[in-house]
């Protein structure tokens, strides 16, 4: 499991500052979520697709991500047109609008959020006023998800060695529950170590920031371009 | 269980976001910086466990475990689930970014309910089972409400999603009961002194 899987690269979007990318992302995705007509949605979808294209990412990984996004939506495609009051056309339009919205936002997530490391994004959010405690949650989860994932893999291997096979029965569920208990115990031990480490480094209730230094010309050009684009979309809507 | 982007109506999105933000800020207020490290590492544990595929008959299910999270984390469940859900959306594309508030609320509120309920029931293993079943059940009800309030035509789809989650509720009951009985035997302070949060 790799948290920052799209963050490495040297494309235009990788070089932008998070303090620019996050507000633009918020604006775009909010507008997409609120739009009701199909034509502006198509334009947003196209823009999002090109953003993703210009991020020069591994296309297999991008497709994997889109697969996860579209599984839930596929379900709506099956149900809504069949059960829509009135005619099928209305149902298809609703399903199409959901698909365009979800995929446009997914492309924006990949190109505007995914192209920065999580710590940089959280630092930018802190810059915009996110509480320090919440930022701490993200910094620690960034590290400990992979630690606990490897703990889980070890437990799984140990269970396999002892002949455990997951089936649909109470014994499986009881074993899984106990395994979960062990994982939570381990997380308690990790958190004690983590807190000691924080104290050793002189933690006084503030997390250091991982921001890049100054905004550059490309950041400013991108912000202005995005502002023009959104105003245009608001106008044609 | 995660609602994706583009499904919910603006009204539902706004209401969910505001209520979730209130829950998160209350949760953060009740937690000290000392406890943030514990909360974050436990959130990571729940995150990892939610990825495990568990067989239920011919199909399979992913655990939600908001009942157990509520029992152990108390009010901390709001920031914990917010962090977990945002990371799931960013890492795997599960659940929408704009629907994050609604998804957090739908899962954290039942967990909080189970936390209150858990302290009322004497027999802790039974309490664990009840919490596991009830948390998923209430989450499904909230999911149904969010979908049907957004658009009338979502009701048939919402019904099917709700029905599909009923076996998951039972499964979570068994798993939560087993986890609770293991924790009570090995480190009872983890759930007995949860009033700290």
Coordinates of N, CA and C in Angstrom, one line a residue, chain A:
Chain A
X1 N 0.8 -1.2 0.0 CA 0.0 0.0 0.0 C 0.9 1.2 0.0
X2 N 0.6 2.1 -1.0 CA 1.5 3.3 -1.1 C 0.6 4.5 -1.1
X3 N 0.8 5.3 0.0 CA -0.1 6.5 0.2 C 0.1 7.6 -0.9
X4 N 1.4 7.9 -1.2 CA 1.7 9.0 -2.1 C 2.0 8.4 -3.5
X5 N 1.1 7.6 -4.1 CA 1.5 6.8 -5.3 C 1.7 7.7 -6.5
X6 N 1.0 8.9 -6.5 CA 1.1 9.7 -7.7 C 2.0 10.9 -7.5
X7 N 2.6 11.0 -6.3 CA 3.3 12.3 -5.9 C 4.6 12.5 -6.6
X8 N 5.2 11.5 -7.1 CA 6.6 11.6 -7.8 C 6.4 12.0 -9.2
X9 N 7.2 13.0 -9.7 CA 7.1 13.3 -11.1 C 7.5 14.8 -11.3
X10 N 7.7 15.2 -12.5 CA 8.1 16.6 -12.8 C 7.2 17.3 -13.7
X11 N 5.9 16.9 -13.8 CA 5.0 17.6 -14.7 C 4.6 18.9 -14.1
X12 N 3.9 19.7 -14.9 CA 3.4 21.0 -14.5 C 2.7 21.0 -13.1
X13 N 1.8 20.0 -13.0 CA 1.0 19.9 -11.8 C 1.9 19.5 -10.6
X14 N 2.9 18.7 -10.8 CA 3.8 18.3 -9.7 C 4.5 19.5 -9.1
X15 N 4.8 20.4 -10.0 CA 5.6 21.6 -9.6 C 4.8 22.7 -8.9
X16 N 3.5 22.6 -9.1 CA 2.7 23.7 -8.5 C 2.7 23.6 -6.9
X17 N 2.4 24.8 -6.3 CA 2.4 24.8 -4.9 C 1.1 24.3 -4.3
X18 N 1.1 23.6 -3.2 CA -0.2 23.0 -2.7 C -1.1 24.1 -2.2
X19 N -0.6 25.3 -1.9 CA -1.5 26.4 -1.4 C -2.3 27.0 -2.6
X20 N -1.9 26.6 -3.8 CA -2.6 27.0 -5.0 C -3.5 25.8 -5.4
X21 N -3.0 24.6 -5.4 CA -3.7 23.5 -5.9 C -5.0 23.2 -5.1
X22 N -4.8 23.3 -3.7 CA -6.0 22.9 -2.9 C -7.2 23.8 -3.0
X23 N -7.0 25.2 -3.0 CA -8.1 26.0 -3.2 C -8.8 25.8 -4.6
X24 N -7.9 25.7 -5.7 CA -8.5 25.4 -7.0 C -9.3 24.1 -7.0
X25 N -8.7 23.1 -6.4 CA -9.4 21.8 -6.3 C -10.8 22.0 -5.6
X26 N -10.8 22.7 -4.5 CA -12.0 22.8 -3.7 C -13.1 23.6 -4.6
X27 N -12.6 24.6 -5.3 CA -13.6 25.4 -6.1 C -14.1 24.5 -7.2
X28 N -13.3 23.8 -7.9 CA -13.7 23.0 -9.1 C -14.6 21.9 -8.6
X29 N -14.2 21.2 -7.5 CA -15.1 20.0 -7.2 C -16.4 20.4 -6.6
X30 N -16.4 21.5 -5.8 CA -17.7 22.0 -5.3 C -18.6 22.4 -6.4
X31 N -18.0 23.1 -7.4 CA -18.9 23.5 -8.5 C -19.4 22.3 -9.3
X32 N -18.5 21.4 -9.5 CA -19.0 20.1 -10.2 C -20.1 19.5 -9.5
X33 N -20.0 19.4 -8.1 CA -21.0 18.7 -7.3 C -22.3 19.4 -7.4
X34 N -22.3 20.7 -7.6 CA -23.5 21.5 -7.5 C -24.2 21.7 -8.9
X35 N -23.4 21.5 -10.0 CA -24.0 21.8 -11.3 C -25.1 20.8 -11.6
X36 N -26.2 21.2 -12.3 CA -27.2 20.3 -12.6 C -27.4 20.0 -14.1
X37 N -26.8 20.9 -15.0 CA -27.0 20.6 -16.4 C -25.8 19.9 -17.0
X38 N -26.0 19.1 -18.1 CA -25.0 18.2 -18.6 C -23.9 18.9 -19.3
X39 N -24.2 20.0 -20.1 CA -23.2 20.6 -20.9 C -22.0 21.1 -20.2
X40 N -22.2 22.0 -19.1 CA -21.0 22.4 -18.3 C -20.3 21.2 -17.7
X41 N -21.0 20.2 -17.3 CA -20.4 19.0 -16.7 C -19.4 18.4 -17.6
X42 N -19.8 18.3 -18.9 CA -19.0 17.7 -19.9 C -17.7 18.5 -20.1
X43 N -17.8 19.8 -20.0 CA -16.6 20.7 -20.1 C -15.7 20.4 -19.0
X44 N -16.3 20.4 -17.7 CA -15.5 20.1 -16.6 C -14.8 18.8 -16.7
X45 N -15.5 17.8 -17.2 CA -15.0 16.4 -17.3 C -13.8 16.5 -18.2
X46 N -13.9 17.2 -19.4 CA -12.8 17.3 -20.3 C -11.6 17.9 -19.7
X47 N -11.9 19.0 -19.0 CA -10.8 19.8 -18.3 C -10.1 18.8 -17.3
X48 N -10.8 18.1 -16.5 CA -10.3 17.2 -15.5 C -9.4 16.1 -16.2
X49 N -10.0 15.6 -17.3 CA -9.2 14.6 -18.1 C -7.9 15.1 -18.5
X50 N -7.9 16.3 -19.1 CA -6.6 16.9 -19.6 C -5.6 17.2 -18.4
X51 N -6.2 17.6 -17.3 CA -5.3 17.8 -16.1 C -4.6 16.5 -15.8
X52 N -5.4 15.4 -15.8 CA -4.8 14.2 -15.5 C -3.7 13.7 -16.5
X53 N -4.1 14.0 -17.8 CA -3.2 13.6 -18.9 C -1.8 14.4 -18.7
X54 N -1.9 15.7 -18.4 CA -0.7 16.5 -18.3 C 0.1 16.2 -17.1
X55 N -0.5 15.5 -16.1 CA 0.2 15.1 -14.9 C 1.2 14.0 -15.2
X56 N 1.2 13.4 -16.4 CA 2.1 12.3 -16.8 C 2.2 11.2 -15.8
X57 N 1.1 10.6 -15.5 CA 1.2 9.5 -14.5 C 1.1 8.2 -15.1
X58 N 1.4 7.2 -14.3 CA 1.3 5.8 -14.7 C -0.2 5.5 -15.1
X59 N -0.4 5.2 -16.3 CA -1.9 5.0 -16.7 C -2.5 3.8 -16.1
X60 N -1.8 2.8 -15.8 CA -2.4 1.6 -15.2 C -2.9 1.9 -13.8
X61 N -2.1 2.7 -13.1 CA -2.5 3.1 -11.7 C -3.7 4.0 -11.7
X62 N -3.7 4.9 -12.7 CA -4.9 5.8 -12.9 C -6.2 5.0 -13.2
X63 N -6.0 4.0 -14.1 CA -7.2 3.2 -14.4 C -7.7 2.4 -13.2
X64 N -6.7 1.9 -12.4 CA -7.1 1.2 -11.2 C -8.0 2.1 -10.3
X65 N -7.5 3.3 -10.2 CA -8.3 4.3 -9.3 C -9.7 4.5 -9.9
X66 N -9.8 4.7 -11.2 CA -11.1 4.9 -11.8 C -12.0 3.7 -11.7
X67 N -11.4 2.6 -11.7 CA -12.2 1.3 -11.5 C -12.9 1.4 -10.2
X68 N -12.1 1.7 -9.1 CA -12.7 1.8 -7.8 C -13.8 2.8 -7.7
X69 N -13.6 4.0 -8.4 CA -14.6 5.0 -8.3 C -15.9 4.6 -9.0
X70 N -15.8 3.8 -10.1 CA -16.9 3.5 -10.9 C -17.7 2.3 -10.5
X71 N -17.2 1.5 -9.6 CA -17.9 0.3 -9.1 C -19.2 0.7 -8.5
X72 N -19.2 1.7 -7.6 CA -20.4 2.2 -6.9 C -21.4 2.8 -7.9
X73 N -20.9 3.4 -8.9 CA -21.7 4.1 -9.9 C -22.4 3.1 -10.8
X74 N -21.7 2.1 -11.1 CA -22.2 1.0 -12.0 C -23.5 0.5 -11.5
X75 N -23.6 0.4 -10.1 CA -24.8 0.0 -9.5 C -26.0 0.9 -9.8
X76 N -25.7 2.2 -9.8 CA -26.7 3.2 -10.1 C -27.2 3.0 -11.6
X77 N -26.2 2.7 -12.5 CA -26.6 2.5 -13.9 C -27.6 1.4 -14.0
X78 N -27.4 0.4 -13.2 CA -28.3 -0.8 -13.3 C -29.7 -0.5 -12.7
X79 N -29.7 0.2 -11.6 CA -30.9 0.4 -10.8 C -31.8 1.6 -11.3
X80 N -31.1 2.7 -11.5 CA -31.9 3.9 -11.7 C -32.7 3.9 -13.0
X81 N -32.1 3.6 -14.2 CA -32.9 3.6 -15.4 C -34.1 2.7 -15.3
X82 N -33.9 1.5 -14.6 CA -35.0 0.6 -14.5 C -36.2 1.1 -13.6
X83 N -35.8 1.8 -12.6 CA -36.8 2.2 -11.6 C -37.2 3.6 -11.6
X84 N -36.8 4.4 -12.7 CA -37.0 5.8 -12.7 C -38.5 6.0 -13.0
X85 N -39.1 6.9 -12.2 CA -40.5 7.2 -12.4 C -40.7 7.9 -13.8
X86 N -41.6 7.5 -14.6 CA -41.8 8.1 -15.9 C -41.1 7.3 -17.0
X87 N -40.1 7.9 -17.6 CA -39.4 7.2 -18.7 C -38.0 6.8 -18.4
X88 N -37.4 6.0 -19.2 CA -36.0 5.5 -19.0 C -35.0 6.7 -19.2
X89 N -35.3 7.6 -20.2 CA -34.4 8.6 -20.5 C -34.0 9.5 -19.4
X90 N -34.9 9.9 -18.5 CA -34.6 10.7 -17.4 C -33.7 9.9 -16.4
X91 N -33.9 8.6 -16.3 CA -33.0 7.8 -15.4 C -31.6 7.8 -16.0
X92 N -31.5 7.6 -17.3 CA -30.2 7.5 -17.9 C -29.4 8.9 -17.7
X93 N -30.2 10.0 -17.9 CA -29.6 11.3 -17.7 C -29.0 11.5 -16.3
X94 N -29.8 11.0 -15.3 CA -29.3 11.1 -13.9 C -28.1 10.2 -13.7
X95 N -28.1 9.0 -14.2 CA -26.9 8.1 -14.1 C -25.7 8.7 -14.8
X96 N -25.9 9.3 -16.0 CA -24.8 9.9 -16.7 C -24.2 11.1 -16.0
X97 N -25.1 11.9 -15.4 CA -24.6 13.1 -14.6 C -23.8 12.6 -13.4
X98 N -24.3 11.6 -12.7 CA -23.5 11.1 -11.6 C -22.1 10.6 -12.1
X99 N -22.1 9.9 -13.2 CA -20.8 9.3 -13.7 C -19.9 10.4 -14.0
X100 N -20.4 11.5 -14.8 CA -19.5 12.6 -15.2 C -18.9 13.3 -13.9
X101 N -19.8 13.5 -13.0 CA -19.4 14.3 -11.8 C -18.3 13.5 -11.0
X102 N -18.6 12.2 -10.7 CA -17.7 11.4 -9.9 C -16.3 11.3 -10.6
X103 N -16.4 11.1 -12.0 CA -15.1 10.9 -12.7 C -14.3 12.2 -12.8
X104 N -15.1 13.3 -13.0 CA -14.4 14.6 -13.1 C -13.7 14.9 -11.8
X105 N -14.4 14.7 -10.7 CA -13.8 14.9 -9.4 C -12.6 14.0 -9.1
X106 N -12.8 12.7 -9.6 CA -11.6 11.8 -9.4 C -10.4 12.2 -10.1
X107 N -10.6 12.7 -11.4 CA -9.4 13.2 -12.1 C -8.8 14.4 -11.4
X108 N -9.7 15.3 -10.9 CA -9.1 16.5 -10.1 C -8.4 16.0 -8.9
X109 N -8.9 15.0 -8.2 CA -8.2 14.5 -7.0 C -6.8 14.0 -7.4
X110 N -6.7 13.2 -8.5 CA -5.5 12.7 -8.9 C -4.5 13.8 -9.3
X111 N -5.0 14.7 -10.1 CA -4.0 15.7 -10.7 C -3.7 16.9 -9.8
X112 N -4.6 17.2 -8.9 CA -4.4 18.4 -8.0 C -4.0 18.0 -6.6
X113 N -4.5 16.9 -6.1 CA -4.2 16.5 -4.7 C -3.1 15.4 -4.8
X114 N -3.3 14.4 -5.7 CA -2.4 13.3 -5.7 C -1.0 13.6 -6.1
X115 N -0.8 14.7 -6.9 CA 0.5 15.1 -7.4 C 1.4 15.7 -6.3
X116 N 0.9 15.9 -5.0 CA 1.7 16.3 -3.9 C 1.7 15.2 -2.9
X117 N 2.8 15.2 -2.1 CA 2.8 14.2 -1.0 C 1.8 14.6 0.1
X118 N 1.3 13.6 0.8 CA 0.3 13.9 1.8 C 0.8 15.0 2.8
X119 N 2.0 14.9 3.3 CA 2.5 15.9 4.3 C 2.5 17.3 3.7
X120 N 2.8 17.5 2.5 CA 2.7 18.8 1.9 C 1.3 19.3 1.8
X121 N 0.4 18.4 1.4 CA -1.0 18.8 1.4 C -1.5 19.2 2.7
X122 N -1.2 18.4 3.8 CA -1.7 18.7 5.1 C -1.1 20.1 5.6
X123 N 0.2 20.3 5.3 CA 0.8 21.6 5.7 C 0.1 22.7 5.0
X124 N -0.3 22.6 3.8 CA -1.0 23.7 3.1 C -2.4 23.9 3.8
X125 N -3.0 22.8 4.2 CA -4.3 22.9 4.9 C -4.1 23.6 6.2
X126 N -3.0 23.3 6.9 CA -2.7 24.0 8.2 C -2.5 25.5 7.9
X127 N -1.9 25.8 6.8 CA -1.7 27.2 6.4 C -3.0 27.9 6.3
X128 N -4.1 27.1 5.8 CA -5.4 27.7 5.6 C -6.2 27.6 6.9
X129 N -5.6 27.1 8.0 CA -6.3 27.1 9.3 C -6.8 25.8 9.8
X130 N -6.4 24.7 9.3 CA -6.8 23.4 9.8 C -6.2 23.3 11.2
X131 N -6.9 22.8 12.2 CA -6.4 22.7 13.6 C -5.2 21.7 13.6
X132 N -4.3 22.1 14.5 CA -3.0 21.3 14.6 C -3.3 19.9 15.0
X133 N -4.3 19.6 15.8 CA -4.5 18.2 16.2 C -5.0 17.4 15.0
X134 N -5.8 18.0 14.2 CA -6.2 17.2 13.0 C -5.1 17.0 12.1
X135 N -4.2 18.0 11.9 CA -3.0 17.8 11.1 C -2.2 16.7 11.6
X136 N -2.0 16.7 13.0 CA -1.3 15.6 13.6 C -1.8 14.2 13.3
X137 N -3.1 14.1 13.2 CA -3.8 12.8 12.9 C -3.3 12.4 11.5
X138 N -3.2 13.3 10.6 CA -2.8 12.9 9.2 C -1.3 12.6 9.2
X139 N -0.5 13.4 9.9 CA 1.0 13.1 9.9 C 1.2 11.7 10.4
X140 N 0.6 11.4 11.5 CA 0.8 10.1 12.2 C 0.2 8.9 11.3
X141 N -1.0 9.1 10.8 CA -1.6 8.1 10.0 C -0.7 7.8 8.8
X142 N -0.1 8.8 8.2 CA 0.7 8.7 7.0 C 1.8 7.7 7.3
X143 N 2.4 7.7 8.5 CA 3.4 6.7 8.8 C 2.8 5.4 9.3
X144 N 1.8 5.5 10.2 CA 1.4 4.2 10.9 C 0.5 3.3 10.1
X145 N -0.1 3.8 9.1 CA -0.9 2.9 8.3 C 0.0 1.8 7.7
X146 N 1.2 2.2 7.2 CA 2.0 1.2 6.6 C 2.6 0.3 7.7
X147 N 2.9 0.9 8.9 CA 3.4 0.1 10.0 C 2.4 -1.0 10.4
X148 N 1.1 -0.6 10.6 CA 0.1 -1.5 11.0 C -0.2 -2.5 9.9
X149 N -0.1 -2.0 8.6 CA -0.3 -3.0 7.5 C 0.7 -4.1 7.6
X150 N 1.9 -3.8 7.9 CA 2.9 -4.9 7.9 C 2.7 -5.7 9.2
X151 N 2.2 -5.1 10.3 CA 1.8 -5.9 11.4 C 0.7 -6.9 11.0
X152 N -0.2 -6.4 10.3 CA -1.3 -7.3 9.8 C -0.9 -8.4 9.0
X153 N 0.0 -8.1 8.0 CA 0.6 -9.1 7.2 C 1.2 -10.2 8.0
X154 N 2.0 -9.8 9.0 CA 2.7 -10.8 9.9 C 1.7 -11.7 10.6
X155 N 0.6 -11.1 11.1 CA -0.4 -11.8 11.8 C -1.1 -12.8 10.9
X156 N -1.3 -12.3 9.6 CA -2.0 -13.2 8.6 C -1.2 -14.4 8.3
X157 N 0.2 -14.1 8.2 CA 1.1 -15.3 7.9 C 1.1 -16.2 9.0
X158 N 1.1 -15.7 10.3 CA 1.1 -16.6 11.4 C -0.2 -17.4 11.5
X159 N -1.3 -16.8 11.2 CA -2.6 -17.5 11.2 C -2.6 -18.6 10.1
X160 N -2.0 -18.3 9.0 CA -1.9 -19.3 7.9 C -1.1 -20.5 8.3
X161 N 0.1 -20.2 8.9 CA 0.9 -21.3 9.4 C 0.2 -22.2 10.3
X162 N -0.7 -21.6 11.1 CA -1.4 -22.5 12.1 C -2.7 -23.1 11.4
X163 N -2.8 -23.0 10.1 CA -3.9 -23.7 9.4 C -5.2 -23.0 9.3
X164 N -5.2 -21.7 9.5 CA -6.4 -20.9 9.5 C -6.8 -20.7 8.0
X165 N -8.1 -21.0 7.7 CA -8.7 -20.7 6.4 C -10.0 -19.9 6.6
X166 N -10.1 -18.7 6.0 CA -11.3 -18.0 6.2 C -12.5 -18.6 5.5
X167 N -13.6 -18.9 6.3 CA -14.8 -19.5 5.7 C -16.0 -18.7 6.3
X168 N -17.2 -19.1 5.8 CA -18.4 -18.4 6.4 C -18.8 -19.2 7.6
X169 N -18.2 -19.0 8.7 CA -18.6 -19.7 10.0 C -18.2 -18.8 11.2
X170 N -18.8 -19.2 12.3 CA -18.6 -18.4 13.5 C -17.1 -18.4 14.0
X171 N -16.4 -19.6 13.7 CA -15.0 -19.7 14.2 C -14.2 -18.6 13.4
X172 N -14.4 -18.5 12.1 CA -13.7 -17.5 11.4 C -13.9 -16.1 11.9
X173 N -15.1 -15.8 12.2 CA -15.4 -14.4 12.7 C -14.8 -14.2 14.0
X174 N -14.8 -15.3 14.9 CA -14.2 -15.1 16.2 C -12.7 -14.9 16.1
X175 N -12.1 -15.7 15.2 CA -10.7 -15.5 15.0 C -10.3 -14.2 14.5
X176 N -11.1 -13.7 13.5 CA -10.9 -12.4 12.9 C -11.0 -11.3 14.0
X177 N -12.0 -11.4 14.9 CA -12.2 -10.5 15.9 C -11.0 -10.4 16.9
X178 N -10.5 -11.6 17.2 CA -9.4 -11.7 18.1 C -8.2 -11.1 17.4
X179 N -8.0 -11.3 16.1 CA -6.9 -10.8 15.4 C -7.0 -9.2 15.4
X180 N -8.2 -8.7 15.3 CA -8.4 -7.3 15.3 C -8.0 -6.7 16.7
X181 N -8.4 -7.5 17.8 CA -8.0 -7.1 19.1 C -6.5 -7.0 19.3
X182 N -5.7 -8.0 18.7 CA -4.3 -8.0 18.8 C -3.7 -6.8 18.0
X183 N -4.3 -6.5 16.9 CA -3.8 -5.3 16.1 C -4.0 -4.0 16.9
X184 N -5.1 -3.9 17.6 CA -5.4 -2.7 18.4 C -4.4 -2.7 19.6
X185 N -4.1 -3.8 20.2 CA -3.1 -3.8 21.3 C -1.8 -3.3 20.8
X186 N -1.4 -3.9 19.6 CA -0.1 -3.5 19.0 C -0.1 -2.0 18.7
X187 N -1.3 -1.4 18.3 CA -1.3 0.0 18.0 C -1.2 0.8 19.3
X188 N -1.6 0.3 20.4 CA -1.4 1.0 21.7 C 0.1 1.0 22.0
X189 N 0.8 -0.1 21.8 CA 2.2 -0.1 22.1 C 2.9 0.9 21.2
X190 N 2.6 0.9 19.9 CA 3.2 1.8 18.9 C 2.9 3.3 19.4
X191 N 1.7 3.5 19.9 CA 1.4 4.9 20.2 C 2.2 5.4 21.4
X192 N 2.5 4.5 22.3 CA 3.3 4.9 23.5 C 4.7 5.2 23.0
X193 N 5.2 4.4 22.1 CA 6.6 4.7 21.6 C 6.6 6.0 20.8
X194 N 5.5 6.2 20.1 CA 5.4 7.4 19.3 C 5.4 8.7 20.2
X195 N 4.6 8.6 21.3 CA 4.6 9.8 22.1 C 5.9 10.0 22.8
X196 N 6.6 8.9 23.2 CA 7.9 9.1 23.8 C 8.9 9.8 22.8
X197 N 8.8 9.4 21.5 CA 9.6 10.0 20.5 C 9.3 11.4 20.3
X198 N 8.0 11.8 20.4 CA 7.6 13.2 20.3 C 8.2 14.0 21.4
X199 N 8.1 13.4 22.6 CA 8.7 14.2 23.8 C 10.2 14.3 23.6
X200 N 10.9 13.3 23.1 CA 12.4 13.3 22.9 C 12.7 14.4 22.0
X201 N 11.8 14.7 21.0 CA 12.1 15.7 20.0 C 11.6 17.1 20.4
X202 N 11.2 17.2 21.7 CA 10.8 18.5 22.2 C 9.4 19.0 21.7
X203 N 8.5 18.0 21.6 CA 7.2 18.4 21.1 C 6.4 19.3 22.1
X204 N 6.0 20.5 21.6 CA 5.2 21.4 22.4 C 3.9 21.8 21.9
X205 N 3.3 20.9 21.1 CA 1.9 21.2 20.6 C 1.9 21.8 19.3
X206 N 3.0 21.8 18.5 CA 3.0 22.4 17.2 C 3.7 21.4 16.2
X207 N 3.1 21.2 15.1 CA 3.8 20.3 14.1 C 4.5 21.2 13.1
X208 N 5.7 20.8 12.7 CA 6.4 21.7 11.8 C 5.8 21.6 10.4
X209 N 5.9 22.7 9.6 CA 5.3 22.8 8.4 C 6.2 22.2 7.2
X210 N 5.6 21.6 6.3 CA 6.4 21.1 5.1 C 6.0 21.8 3.9
X211 N 5.8 23.1 4.0 CA 5.5 23.9 2.8 C 6.7 24.2 2.0
X212 N 6.5 24.4 0.7 CA 7.6 24.9 -0.2 C 7.7 26.4 0.1
X213 N 8.8 27.0 -0.4 CA 9.0 28.4 0.1 C 8.1 29.4 -0.3
X214 N 8.3 29.8 -1.6 CA 7.5 31.0 -2.1 C 6.7 30.5 -3.3
X215 N 5.6 31.3 -3.6 CA 4.8 31.0 -4.8 C 5.7 31.4 -6.0
X216 N 5.6 30.7 -7.1 CA 6.4 31.0 -8.3 C 5.4 31.5 -9.4
X217 N 6.0 31.9 -10.5 CA 5.2 32.4 -11.6 C 4.2 31.4 -12.1
X218 N 4.6 30.1 -12.2 CA 3.6 29.1 -12.7 C 2.4 29.0 -11.7
X219 N 2.6 29.2 -10.4 CA 1.5 29.1 -9.5 C 0.5 30.2 -9.8
X220 N 1.0 31.4 -10.0 CA 0.2 32.6 -10.2 C -0.6 32.4 -11.5
X221 N 0.1 32.0 -12.6 CA -0.5 31.8 -13.9 C -1.7 30.8 -13.7
X222 N -1.4 29.7 -13.1 CA -2.4 28.6 -12.9 C -3.6 29.1 -12.1
X223 N -3.4 29.9 -11.1 CA -4.5 30.4 -10.3 C -5.4 31.3 -11.1
X224 N -4.7 32.2 -11.9 CA -5.5 33.1 -12.7 C -6.3 32.4 -13.8
X225 N -5.6 31.4 -14.5 CA -6.3 30.6 -15.5 C -7.5 29.9 -14.9
X226 N -7.3 29.3 -13.7 CA -8.5 28.6 -13.1 C -9.6 29.5 -12.7
X227 N -9.3 30.7 -12.3 CA -10.3 31.7 -11.9 C -11.1 32.0 -13.1
X228 N -10.4 32.3 -14.3 CA -11.1 32.6 -15.5 C -12.0 31.5 -15.9
X229 N -11.5 30.2 -15.8 CA -12.2 29.0 -16.2 C -13.5 28.9 -15.4
X230 N -13.4 29.1 -14.1 CA -14.6 28.9 -13.2 C -15.6 30.0 -13.5
X231 N -15.1 31.3 -13.7 CA -16.1 32.3 -14.0 C -16.8 32.1 -15.4
X232 N -16.0 31.5 -16.3 CA -16.6 31.2 -17.6 C -17.7 30.1 -17.4
X233 N -17.4 29.1 -16.6 CA -18.4 28.0 -16.3 C -19.6 28.6 -15.6
X234 N -19.4 29.5 -14.7 CA -20.6 30.1 -14.0 C -21.4 30.9 -15.0
X235 N -20.7 31.5 -15.9 CA -21.4 32.3 -16.9 C -22.3 31.5 -17.9
X236 N -21.7 30.4 -18.4 CA -22.5 29.6 -19.4 C -23.5 28.7 -18.7
X237 N -23.4 28.5 -17.4 CA -24.3 27.7 -16.7 C -25.7 28.4 -16.6

